[in-house]
Every structure is written in C-alpha cells, then in structure tokens.
Coordinates of C-alpha atoms in Angstrom, one line a residue:
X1 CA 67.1 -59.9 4.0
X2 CA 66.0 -57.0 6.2
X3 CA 63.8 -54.0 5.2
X4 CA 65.7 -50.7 6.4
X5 CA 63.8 -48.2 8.9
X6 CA 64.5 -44.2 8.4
X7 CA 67.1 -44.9 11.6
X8 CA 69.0 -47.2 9.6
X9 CA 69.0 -45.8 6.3
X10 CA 70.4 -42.2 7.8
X11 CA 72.9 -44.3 9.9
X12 CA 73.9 -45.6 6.4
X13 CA 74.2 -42.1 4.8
X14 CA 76.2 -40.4 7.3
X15 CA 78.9 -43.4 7.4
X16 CA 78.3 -43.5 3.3
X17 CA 78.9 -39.6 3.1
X18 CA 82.2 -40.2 6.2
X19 CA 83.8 -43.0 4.2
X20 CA 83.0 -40.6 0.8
X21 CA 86.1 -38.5 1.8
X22 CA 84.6 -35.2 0.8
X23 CA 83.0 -37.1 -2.5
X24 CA 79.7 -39.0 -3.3
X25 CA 77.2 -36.3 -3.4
X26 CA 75.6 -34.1 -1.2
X27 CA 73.8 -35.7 2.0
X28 CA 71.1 -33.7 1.2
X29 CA 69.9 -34.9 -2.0
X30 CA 70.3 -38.2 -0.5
X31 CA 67.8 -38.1 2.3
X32 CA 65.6 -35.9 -0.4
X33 CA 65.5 -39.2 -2.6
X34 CA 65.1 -41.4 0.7
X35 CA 62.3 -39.4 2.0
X36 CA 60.2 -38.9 -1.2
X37 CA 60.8 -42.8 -1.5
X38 CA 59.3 -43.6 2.3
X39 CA 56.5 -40.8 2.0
X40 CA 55.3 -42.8 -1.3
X41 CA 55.3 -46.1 1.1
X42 CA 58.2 -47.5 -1.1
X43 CA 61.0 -50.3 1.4
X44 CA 64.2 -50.3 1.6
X45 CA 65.1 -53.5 1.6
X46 CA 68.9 -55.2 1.4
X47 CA 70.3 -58.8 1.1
X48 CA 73.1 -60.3 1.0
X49 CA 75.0 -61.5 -2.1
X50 CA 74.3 -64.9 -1.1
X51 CA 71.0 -64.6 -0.6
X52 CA 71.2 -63.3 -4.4
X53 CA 69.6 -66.0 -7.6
X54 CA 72.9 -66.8 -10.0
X55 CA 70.3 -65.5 -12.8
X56 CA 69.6 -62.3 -11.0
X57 CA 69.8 -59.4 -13.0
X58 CA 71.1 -56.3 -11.2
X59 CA 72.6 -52.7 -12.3
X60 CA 74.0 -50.1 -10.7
X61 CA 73.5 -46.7 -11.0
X62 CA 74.7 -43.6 -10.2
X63 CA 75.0 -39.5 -10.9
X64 CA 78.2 -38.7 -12.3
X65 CA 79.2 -34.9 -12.7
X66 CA 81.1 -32.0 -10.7
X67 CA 80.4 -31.8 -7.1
X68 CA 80.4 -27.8 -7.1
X69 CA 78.0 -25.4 -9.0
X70 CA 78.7 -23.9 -12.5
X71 CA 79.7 -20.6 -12.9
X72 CA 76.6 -18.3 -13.7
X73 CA 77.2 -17.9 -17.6
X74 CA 77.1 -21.5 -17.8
X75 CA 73.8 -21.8 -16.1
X76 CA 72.1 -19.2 -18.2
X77 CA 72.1 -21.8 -21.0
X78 CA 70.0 -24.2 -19.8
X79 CA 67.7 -21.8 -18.5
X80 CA 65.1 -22.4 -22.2
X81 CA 64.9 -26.1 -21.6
X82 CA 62.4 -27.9 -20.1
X83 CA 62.6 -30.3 -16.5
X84 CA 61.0 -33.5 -16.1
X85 CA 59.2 -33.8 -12.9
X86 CA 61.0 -37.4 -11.6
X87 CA 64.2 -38.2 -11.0
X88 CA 66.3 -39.0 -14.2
X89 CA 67.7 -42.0 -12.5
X90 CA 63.5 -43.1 -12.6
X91 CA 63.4 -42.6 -15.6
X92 CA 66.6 -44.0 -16.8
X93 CA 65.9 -47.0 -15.1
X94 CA 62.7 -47.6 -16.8
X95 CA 64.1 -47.3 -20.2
X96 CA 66.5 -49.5 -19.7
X97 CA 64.3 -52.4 -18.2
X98 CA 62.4 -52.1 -21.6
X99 CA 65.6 -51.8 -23.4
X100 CA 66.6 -55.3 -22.0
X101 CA 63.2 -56.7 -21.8
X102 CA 63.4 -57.9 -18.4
X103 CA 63.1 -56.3 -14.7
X104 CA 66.1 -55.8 -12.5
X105 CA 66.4 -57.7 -9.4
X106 CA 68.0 -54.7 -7.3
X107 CA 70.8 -52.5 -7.6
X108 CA 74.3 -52.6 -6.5
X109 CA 75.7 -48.9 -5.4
X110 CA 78.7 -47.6 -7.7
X111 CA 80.2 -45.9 -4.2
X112 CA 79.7 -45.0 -0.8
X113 CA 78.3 -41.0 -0.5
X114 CA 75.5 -39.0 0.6
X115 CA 73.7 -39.2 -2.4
X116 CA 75.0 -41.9 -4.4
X117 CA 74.6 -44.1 -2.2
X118 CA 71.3 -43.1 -1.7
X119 CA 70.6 -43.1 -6.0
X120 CA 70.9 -46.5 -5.9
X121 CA 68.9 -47.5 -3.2
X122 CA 66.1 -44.8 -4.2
X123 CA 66.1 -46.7 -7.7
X124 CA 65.5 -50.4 -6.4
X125 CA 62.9 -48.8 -3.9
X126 CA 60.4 -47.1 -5.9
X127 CA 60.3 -49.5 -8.6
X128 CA 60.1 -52.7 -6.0
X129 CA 63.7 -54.0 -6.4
X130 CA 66.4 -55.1 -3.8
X131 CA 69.6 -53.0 -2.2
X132 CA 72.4 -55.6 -2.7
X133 CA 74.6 -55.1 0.4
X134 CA 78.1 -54.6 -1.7
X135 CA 79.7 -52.1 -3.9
X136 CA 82.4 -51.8 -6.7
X137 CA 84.6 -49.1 -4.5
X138 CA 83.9 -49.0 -0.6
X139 CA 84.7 -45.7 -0.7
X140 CA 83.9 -42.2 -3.3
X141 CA 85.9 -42.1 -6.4
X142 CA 86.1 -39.4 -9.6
X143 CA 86.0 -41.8 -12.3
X144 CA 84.2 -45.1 -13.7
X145 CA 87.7 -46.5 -13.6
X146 CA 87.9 -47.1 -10.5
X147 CA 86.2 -49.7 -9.4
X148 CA 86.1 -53.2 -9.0
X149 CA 84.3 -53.9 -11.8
X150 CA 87.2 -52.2 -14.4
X151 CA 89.9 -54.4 -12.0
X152 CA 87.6 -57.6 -12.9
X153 CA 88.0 -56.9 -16.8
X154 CA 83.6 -56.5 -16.9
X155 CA 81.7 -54.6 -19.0
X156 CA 79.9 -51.4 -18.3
X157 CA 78.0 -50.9 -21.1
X158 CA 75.1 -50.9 -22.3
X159 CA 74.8 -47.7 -20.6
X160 CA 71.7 -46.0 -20.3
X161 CA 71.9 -42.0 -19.3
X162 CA 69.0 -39.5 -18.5
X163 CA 69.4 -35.5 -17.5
X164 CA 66.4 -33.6 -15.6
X165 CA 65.7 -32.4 -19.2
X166 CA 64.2 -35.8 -19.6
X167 CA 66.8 -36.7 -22.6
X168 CA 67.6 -40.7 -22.6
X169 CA 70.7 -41.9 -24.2
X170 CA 71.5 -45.6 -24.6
X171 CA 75.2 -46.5 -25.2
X172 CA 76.6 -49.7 -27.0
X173 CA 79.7 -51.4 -28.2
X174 CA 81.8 -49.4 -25.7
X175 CA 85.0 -50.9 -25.4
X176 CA 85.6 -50.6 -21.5
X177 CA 85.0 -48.5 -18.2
X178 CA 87.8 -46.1 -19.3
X179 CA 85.9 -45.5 -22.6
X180 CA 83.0 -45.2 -20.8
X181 CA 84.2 -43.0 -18.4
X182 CA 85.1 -40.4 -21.4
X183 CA 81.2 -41.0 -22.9
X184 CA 79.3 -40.4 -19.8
X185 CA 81.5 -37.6 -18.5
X186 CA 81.4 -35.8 -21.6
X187 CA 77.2 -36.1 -21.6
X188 CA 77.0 -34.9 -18.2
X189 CA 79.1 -31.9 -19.4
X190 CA 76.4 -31.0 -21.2
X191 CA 73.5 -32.0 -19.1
X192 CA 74.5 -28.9 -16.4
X193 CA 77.5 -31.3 -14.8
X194 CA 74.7 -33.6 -13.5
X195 CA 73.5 -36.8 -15.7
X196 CA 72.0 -39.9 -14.1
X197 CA 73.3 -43.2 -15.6
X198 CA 73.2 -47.1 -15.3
X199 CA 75.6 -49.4 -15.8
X200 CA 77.1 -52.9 -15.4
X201 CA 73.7 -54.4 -16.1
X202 CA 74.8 -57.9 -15.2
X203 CA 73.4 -61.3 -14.1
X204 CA 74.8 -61.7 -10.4
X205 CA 77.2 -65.3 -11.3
X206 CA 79.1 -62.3 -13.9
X207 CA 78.9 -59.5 -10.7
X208 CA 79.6 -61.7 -7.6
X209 CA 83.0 -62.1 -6.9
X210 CA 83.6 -58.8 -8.9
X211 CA 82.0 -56.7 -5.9
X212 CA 82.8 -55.9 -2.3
X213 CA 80.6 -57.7 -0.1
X214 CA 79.4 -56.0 3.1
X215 CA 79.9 -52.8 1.6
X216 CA 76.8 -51.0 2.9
X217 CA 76.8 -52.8 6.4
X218 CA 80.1 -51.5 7.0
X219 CA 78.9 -47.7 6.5
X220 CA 76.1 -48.9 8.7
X221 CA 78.0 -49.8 11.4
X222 CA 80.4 -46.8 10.9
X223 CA 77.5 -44.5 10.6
X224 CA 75.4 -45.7 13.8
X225 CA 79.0 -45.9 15.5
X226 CA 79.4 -42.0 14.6
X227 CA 75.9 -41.5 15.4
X228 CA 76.3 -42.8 19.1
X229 CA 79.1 -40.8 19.5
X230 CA 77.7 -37.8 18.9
X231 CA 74.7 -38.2 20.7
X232 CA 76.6 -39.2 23.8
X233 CA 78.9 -35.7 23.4
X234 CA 82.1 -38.2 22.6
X235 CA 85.3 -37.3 20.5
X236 CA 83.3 -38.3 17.3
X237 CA 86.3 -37.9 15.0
X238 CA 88.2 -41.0 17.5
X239 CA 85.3 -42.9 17.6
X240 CA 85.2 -42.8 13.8
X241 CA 88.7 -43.9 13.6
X242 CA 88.3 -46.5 16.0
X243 CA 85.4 -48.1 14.1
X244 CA 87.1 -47.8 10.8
X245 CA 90.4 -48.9 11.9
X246 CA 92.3 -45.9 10.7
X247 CA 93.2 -43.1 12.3
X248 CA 92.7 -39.5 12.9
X249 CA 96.0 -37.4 11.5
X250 CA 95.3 -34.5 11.8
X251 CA 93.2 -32.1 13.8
X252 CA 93.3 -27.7 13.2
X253 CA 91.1 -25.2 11.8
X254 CA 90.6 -24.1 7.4
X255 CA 93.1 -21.6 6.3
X256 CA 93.3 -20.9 2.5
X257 CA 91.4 -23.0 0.1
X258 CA 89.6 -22.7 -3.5
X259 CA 88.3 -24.7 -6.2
X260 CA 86.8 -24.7 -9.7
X261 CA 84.7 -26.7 -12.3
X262 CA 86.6 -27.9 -14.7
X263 CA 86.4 -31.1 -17.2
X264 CA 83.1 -31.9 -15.5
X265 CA 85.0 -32.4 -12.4
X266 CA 85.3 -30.2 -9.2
X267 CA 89.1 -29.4 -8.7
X268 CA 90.8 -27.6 -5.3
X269 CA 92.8 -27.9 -2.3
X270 CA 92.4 -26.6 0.8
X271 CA 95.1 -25.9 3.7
X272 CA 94.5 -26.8 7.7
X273 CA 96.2 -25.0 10.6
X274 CA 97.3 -27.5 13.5
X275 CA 96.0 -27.2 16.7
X276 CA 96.1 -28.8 20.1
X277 CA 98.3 -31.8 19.9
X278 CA 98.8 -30.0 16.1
X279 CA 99.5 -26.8 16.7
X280 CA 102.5 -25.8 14.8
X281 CA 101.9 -28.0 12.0
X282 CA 100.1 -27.7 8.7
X283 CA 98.2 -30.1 7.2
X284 CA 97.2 -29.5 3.1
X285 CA 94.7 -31.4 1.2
X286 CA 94.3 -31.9 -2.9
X287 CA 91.3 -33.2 -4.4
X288 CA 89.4 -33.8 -7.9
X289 CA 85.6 -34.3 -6.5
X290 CA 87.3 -36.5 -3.8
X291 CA 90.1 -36.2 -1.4
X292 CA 93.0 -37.6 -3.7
X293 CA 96.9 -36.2 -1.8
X294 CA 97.7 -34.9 2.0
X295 CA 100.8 -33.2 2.5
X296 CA 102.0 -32.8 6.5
X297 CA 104.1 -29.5 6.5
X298 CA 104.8 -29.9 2.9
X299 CA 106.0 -33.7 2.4
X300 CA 103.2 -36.0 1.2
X301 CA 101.4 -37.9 4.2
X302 CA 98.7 -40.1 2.8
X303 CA 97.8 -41.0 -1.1
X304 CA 95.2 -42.8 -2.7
X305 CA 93.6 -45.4 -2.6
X306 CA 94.0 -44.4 1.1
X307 CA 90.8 -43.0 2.0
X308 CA 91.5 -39.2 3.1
X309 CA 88.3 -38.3 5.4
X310 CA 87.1 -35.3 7.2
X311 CA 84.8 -34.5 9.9
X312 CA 83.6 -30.4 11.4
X313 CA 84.5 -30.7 14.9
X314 CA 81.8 -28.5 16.3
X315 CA 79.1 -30.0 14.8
X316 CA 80.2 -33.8 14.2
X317 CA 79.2 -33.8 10.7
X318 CA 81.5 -34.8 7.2
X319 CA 82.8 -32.3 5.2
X320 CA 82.0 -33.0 1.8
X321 CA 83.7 -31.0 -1.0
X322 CA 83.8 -28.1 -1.4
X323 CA 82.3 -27.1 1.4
X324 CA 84.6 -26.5 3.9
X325 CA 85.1 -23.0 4.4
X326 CA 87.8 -20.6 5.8
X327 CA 87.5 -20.6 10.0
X328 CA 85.8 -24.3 10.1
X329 CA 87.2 -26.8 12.5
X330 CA 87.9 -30.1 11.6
X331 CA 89.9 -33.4 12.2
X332 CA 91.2 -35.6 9.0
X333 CA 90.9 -39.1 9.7
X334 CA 92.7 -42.0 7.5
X335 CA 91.6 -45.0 7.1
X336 CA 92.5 -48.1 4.8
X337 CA 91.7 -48.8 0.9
X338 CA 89.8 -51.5 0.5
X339 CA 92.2 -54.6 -1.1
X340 CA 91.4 -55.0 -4.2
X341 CA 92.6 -51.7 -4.8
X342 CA 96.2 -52.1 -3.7
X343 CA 96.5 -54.5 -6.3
X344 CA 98.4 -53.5 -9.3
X345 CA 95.8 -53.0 -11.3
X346 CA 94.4 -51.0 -8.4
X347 CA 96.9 -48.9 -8.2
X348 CA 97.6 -48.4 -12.1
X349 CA 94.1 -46.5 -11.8
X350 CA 93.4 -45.4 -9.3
X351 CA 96.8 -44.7 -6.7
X352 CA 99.7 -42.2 -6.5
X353 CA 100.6 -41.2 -10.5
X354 CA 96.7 -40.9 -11.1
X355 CA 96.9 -38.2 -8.5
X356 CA 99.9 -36.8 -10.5
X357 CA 102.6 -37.9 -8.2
X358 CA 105.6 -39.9 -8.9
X359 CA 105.9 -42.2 -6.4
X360 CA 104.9 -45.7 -5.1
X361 CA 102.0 -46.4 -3.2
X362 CA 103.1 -46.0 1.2
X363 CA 99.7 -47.4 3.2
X364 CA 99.7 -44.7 5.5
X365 CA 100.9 -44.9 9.2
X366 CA 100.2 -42.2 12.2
X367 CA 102.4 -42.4 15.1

C-alpha cells in the first residue's frame, strides 16, 4: 500500500497517456481530475491485488465516447440543457453504491490513458477508496470488448452511466461486454460523445485472476523512465523503447492526415515522412480512437493488439489522437501486447480482422 505524491501520479499519466497509443483521453482532463482531487486534500492511494480482501468489492470506471470534438451543428443541441457542477463519474459512483447497498473498496482502471486512467483513480480518491494496481487492458482500446474481463467470460453489468447533464442510467440483464458495448456507446452518442460509466462491479475472488496485475506500476516505471529522459536532454523516444521492451520503428515528420466523428468513435489516419535513418520511407498510421494498423511504404508493419505508440520529438511529449498535426515531428515506437490478448479469444476481438484486415496476427519485429 503506498499513498501517491503529485510526482508519482504525473509519472503515472504520462507513461498511462505513452502506453495509450494516441487513445485514453486527453492528459489534460486527467491532471484536471488529479488536481481538483489533491486541492480537496483527497490520497491517492494504491495496493496490490494481494493486499486486496477476497470479499472486496471493487468497480471500474471509465468515460467512453469519441476522442475528437463534434461538429458545430451537433453541439448546438445540447446548448438548452442544463450541467451539473461534479464530475458525472462522482456522481455515477454514488448512485451506484446506493444501488448495491454497499461501498466500494477501490477501483480498478478499464485502461491505461491520460484521463482514464486518471477517472478511475479520481473516483476511489474523493470518495475514500483504493487504486488497485491492475487493469483489464494494459494498454487504450475503442471498445468494452476488449478487455480481460470479456476474455474471462465476466459480467459487466449492472452498469451505471451519468452525462454532465446530471442524467443517471442503470443498466440490467445485459447479456455480455459486447452487448454492453452497443448500450453504453449508443448513450454516450447522445450525452455529446462523452458519458461516464461503471462497470464490472465485482467482489475481488470473481476479478482477481481476470485482471493484469502491475498494470499501473508498469506505466509508473515507463513514465518516470520517460520523465528522466527528458529532463536529462536524452533520446526520449529510445529510452521509452528500452523501458518498454519494444522498439522505436519509425522516426519522420506529419504529412497528410484527417479524421472524423463517427459512431461515437473518432476515425482517421495520418501519414509520416521518414527522416534521418528514415528518410526515404513512409510510415502510415490508421486508427478508431486508438492506433489500430501501421503500414511501412505501403505493406502492413505492426497490427493490434500490438501497441502502436507515438511520441513529438521536440517536445518529448505523446501524441494523443487526433492531435498530431501537419509539420510535427515524431518517432512511433512498438511495443508488445500484453498476453492475454494474443490468445485466441484475444485476438478474435480485438487483433487484425477487428482492424478490417485479413490476415493473422505477426508480433512485430524491427531490424
């Protein structure tokens, strides 16, 4: 058990937001959520899953929505309804302990990101709870789907859902996460592509060998590894592979790109001219909120569950999507999927033919 300084909790982030691969949510809104939580004189504090009671209740939960704003017609309509002054996840959160008649223990994290990350552990602060040191994905992902918990057959729902217009909605009876993915994906639609939600309310003997432990130390360590880097003026984008065990692939500057909001999710691709050791080469990335497909000079590189990553060279920090921008430097670095997703039922959601490519799964390799 260890309570988490500012320090730690932005070393968290940062690796959180790297291993996000352009996904998770907006850094941001993350430290917003940590910093109204430490200015309340709220603690962060997190423990390991063993240190975890078998009768433990926990929940995870999340913002699920497009990563990218809504077009300006679509904005207009929500411009007559009222905002709450919390957080929906607050608020959600309480509902649902009265829902269940019992408090939550903590909260497990549905995925590493800037502000996802950050959701959960803003929830289990400010209402007194534990950060469980784990996650469902060890890594940003579009869907419910993919996560541990779907591979593990366990339940999401009850569900209960929130929007900053301060409605609540309580789902039951859904079948599974891919039913549940349709539900809460088709309410954030219309709660302006934003809606907070908790799930996977489960004791932690249901929970614990459906999670990945060490989850948020390793974007600790990654984090405060990148942070080091940077402030000693070192190749940060290296240092980040060599920390993650992956490897940087590629390394050039943004040429054409675009995106839209679409199905509640933000869609795009973006193309990178080699440089350096590159020059010559072209390196194209396709996403759907997260880096999904990398194509070197046209053939496909690197697929999920392979985490796609990407760093802006002049300043050090991730690019989350879709804000890279035509002109920005950057350097892509791979690194591994965490097992349990190159299982088959891994890969069945969430690896090459989810990212609409016919073709086995190929861990990646850089020469």
């Amino acid at each position: 058990m260890q309570t988490l300084t500012r320090q730690d909790l932005s070393d968290i982030l940062y690796g959180a937001a790297i291993l996000g691969t352009g996904g998770g949510g907006e850094l941001s809104e993350g430290f917003a959520l940590i910093d109204d939580a430490l200015a309340k004189g709220k603690a962060f504090t997190l423990v390991g899953l063993d240190e975890v009671p078998d009768d433990a209740l926990v929940c995870t939960p999340y913002l699920l929505g497009a990563i990218s704003p809504l077009p300006e017609a679509e904005e207009r309509q929500y411009n007559r309804l009222p905002r709450i002054d919390e957080h929906p996840i607050l608020l959600a959160y309480r509902r649902f302990e009265r829902y269940l008649g019992r408090r939550f223990y903590g909260t497990i994290s549905c995925e590493l990101g800037g502000s996802n990350t950050a959701c959960a552990f803003y929830a289990a602060a400010m209402n007194g709870g534990y950060i469980l040191d784990a996650d469902p994905a060890g890594r940003a992902v579009p869907e419910i789907t993919h996560s541990t918990y779907y591979i593990s057959g366990l339940p999401a729902e009850p569900i209960m859902m929130a929007n900053e217009f301060g409605e609540c909605i309580l789902c039951e009876n859904v079948i599974d996460d891919l039913r549940a993915e349709s539900v809460v994906r088709a309410l954030a639609m219309v709660s302006r592509n934003d809606i907070a939600a908790i799930d996977h309310a489960l004791e932690m003997s249901e929970l614990r060998d459906a999670v990945i432990p060490g989850a948020i130390s390793m974007a600790w360590d990654l984090g405060r590894a990148w942070r080091k880097a940077l402030e000693a003026g070192a190749d940060v984008a290296e240092a980040v592979a060599a920390r993650s065990g992956g490897a940087v692939a590629f390394r050039g500057t943004i040429g054409t790109n675009d995106w839209s909001t679409r199905d509640g999710f933000t869609f795009g691709s973006f193309e990178i001219e080699g440089r350096d050791h590159f020059e010559g080469h072209r390196y194209q990335v396709e996403l759907k909120n997260e880096n999904l497909v990398a194509r070197l000079n046209g053939e496909v590189h690197v697929t999920i569950p392979d985490l796609i990553c990407m760093l802006d060279t002049d300043t050090g920090v991730p690019v989350t999507n879709p804000n890279y921008r035509t002109g920005q430097n950057v350097a892509v670095i791979l690194v591994h999927a965490p097992e349990a997703f190159t299982s088959p039922k891994g890969l069945e959601a969430f690896g090459p033919n989810y990212a609409g490519l016919d073709q086995p799964y190929r861990p990646f390799s850089v020469e």
